Amino acid sequence: MTTQQLTHQIKTKKSFLCIGLDVDLNKIPNYLLNEEDPIFAFNKAIIDATHHLAVAYKPNTAFYEAYGLKGWKSLEKTIHYLNENYPEIYTIADAKRGDIGNTSKMYAKAFLEDLGFDSVTVAPYMGKDSVEPFLSFQDKHTILLALTSNQGAFDFQTLSVNNQELYKQVLETSKTWDNSENLMYVVGATKAEYLQEIRHIIPENFLLVPGVGAQGGSLKEVCKYGMTKNIGLLINSSRGIIYASKERDFAQAAVIKAKELQQQMEAILIHAG
Amino acid sequence: MTTQQLTHQIKTKKSFLCIGLDVDLNKIPNYLLNEEDPIFAFNKAIIDATHHLAVAYKPNTAFYEAYGLKGWKSLEKTIHYLNENYPEIYTIADAKRGDIGNTSKMYAKAFLEDLGFDSVTVAPYMGKDSVEPFLSFQDKHTILLALTSNQGAFDFQTLSVNNQELYKQVLETSKTWDNSENLMYVVGATKAEYLQEIRHIIPENFLLVPGVGAQGGSLKEVCKYGMTKNIGLLINSSRGIIYASKERDFAQAAVIKAKELQQQMEAILIHAG
C-alpha cells in the first residue's frame, strides 16, 4: 500500500486508529478456547467488528511465536483474512527485527512478500545494512524504532550523541539510507512533547504511536505536535480495545472502545480542517 | 545449561566453536530438496557429522521464518533433535528480539521454555525492561548485541555517549540489570582490537563472536584479547562450514572446515595452558 492510499483511507474513515492484535490465550473469552484456532477466531471477531473504525491492524509477532507452530499458523490466517476480506486495511507486522544484511533480507521477504504485510517494525541498533533490505520493497513501509513507549527507552535512546539524543540521530541517519521515503517511525505517545522536535527532523513520514490508552499517553497532545497535512499518524491501541471484555460480548465491547477513539480522532480531523 | 557446564564442555572437546545453522534452500545440495523436510535433513547431517568438534549450534531464526510454517517446523525439529541426541551441546536461538516488557516475556517463553534453547540473542535498543524478562530464566543465557560484525555497526554502536562508545555504555548499563550474571554479549571478530577495552568492562561474561571466516576476522586476535580463564568465548562460523560443499559430500566438507577451526582452537587452548 502506498502512503497516499493510507492517507486516503484515513480521510474516508475519519480515523487513524491502528488496533494491536496481541492475543494472549489467558485474556480471551474462555468459550473461544474450544475453537480449533482460538487466536484466529478471536482476531476474526475483532476485525469483523472494528474494521470500519480502524485503518490498520498490527499483530505483534511475539504473541504468535509464543504458541509455536500453532501460533505461526494463526498469524498466517490472520494476515490472509485481512488481505482477502479488507484489502483497504493497512497491515503491520510488529516484529522489531534487524540483523546483518543477508539475514535482514530473509526477514523482509518473510513479512513483506510471503506473509504479505504492508509494513514491518525494525530495530535500528545494527544500522544501515540491517535496515535497507526492508526498504527496497516497493509500496511497503519499514517502521523504524525511534523513541519507544517503555521505561527502558531512557536507558539508551535519550542519551546524548553528537549533541542530540540518540533517537534523533537515528532519525537523521536513517534519512540518508536508500529508499528512505519508505520509512515510518515508532514514537511513543508517552513522550508527546518530544514530537515537536521530531517533526523538525522528519516533517512528512508517518509515525506509529503506541502508548495511547493502557500506557497513559494523550491523543490530543500527540496530534497537536505530530500531525501533518497528510495526517502522518497511526495511533495504536491494543489491550484497551481487544480486552475491553472477557465475556461473549468482547467484540461489541471492542467496538465501543474503538469508536470512542475514532470519534476523538474525527473531532481532531474536523478541527484540523 | 550453566556457564560452568559450557566451560567444561569446551575444555573436554578442546573447542569453543559454534556452528551457525543459517539454512538457505538455494545453497544446500539439490538432492536434499526431495526430502520431506530438506532444512531439517541438512541440519541433522551437519550436526551428526560435526557435534564432536563444536560446543554450540546457532540457528538464525530469520532463515526459518523465511519459509513460513514449514520453516518454523524445521526449527522445532532441529532444536528437539539437538536436545534429545546431544544434550551436552549449547544451543542459541539467534533471534535478536527485544520489545516492551510483557512482549519480551512472550519471546523469552517461546525460545527458552517452549522451544528449549539454552540462550537467545536480544537487541538492546529498548533498554532494561525489554531485556530483563529474558534474564529471569534460570540456567539460561541472554546474549545481548553489543558490537556487531556488520558495516552498519558504525552507524550508532560506536557513536560517543558519556565519553565512550554506545556499545560500551550498553555493556556498562546491562551490568546493573537483574540477573545480569546470565548475560553474554555479541562482539564481532572484525573488531578484535576492541576486545581489550571490552574485557575491562565485562571481565568474565562469555562473548559470542561472529565474523571469523566469511566476514574476515582473525581467531588468534580474538583469543589474544578476549579469552578468560573460563575461556569466555564462543566463536561462530556459519557459511564457511555449512556451505563448504554443495555436493553429496557437504557434511564431510563441513567436518574438514570445522576440524580446521577446532584444531586452531586446541592449539590456542594448549598455548594458554
Coordinates of C-alpha atoms in Angstrom, one line a residue, chain B residues 7 25 38 42 67 77 88 90 109 135 153 161 165 167 204 207 211 213 228 247 259:
Chain B
T7 CA 33.2 -24.2 30.1
L25 CA 17.4 -23.8 0.3
P38 CA 15.1 -30.5 3.5
F42 CA 20.5 -30.7 6.1
Y67 CA 9.9 -20.4 4.9
K77 CA 12.7 -30.3 14.8
E88 CA 25.7 -31.6 26.2
Y90 CA 24.8 -25.5 24.0
K109 CA 9.0 -18.1 27.0
L135 CA 17.3 -12.8 32.2
A153 CA 27.7 -1.3 13.4
V161 CA 27.8 8.8 24.6
E165 CA 31.1 4.4 22.6
Y167 CA 28.3 -0.2 22.8
E204 CA 34.0 -12.6 32.9
L207 CA 31.2 -13.4 24.2
G211 CA 32.7 -12.8 11.8
G213 CA 36.0 -16.7 8.4
T228 CA 39.3 -15.5 30.1
E247 CA 27.5 -31.8 -3.3
K259 CA 38.1 -29.5 12.2

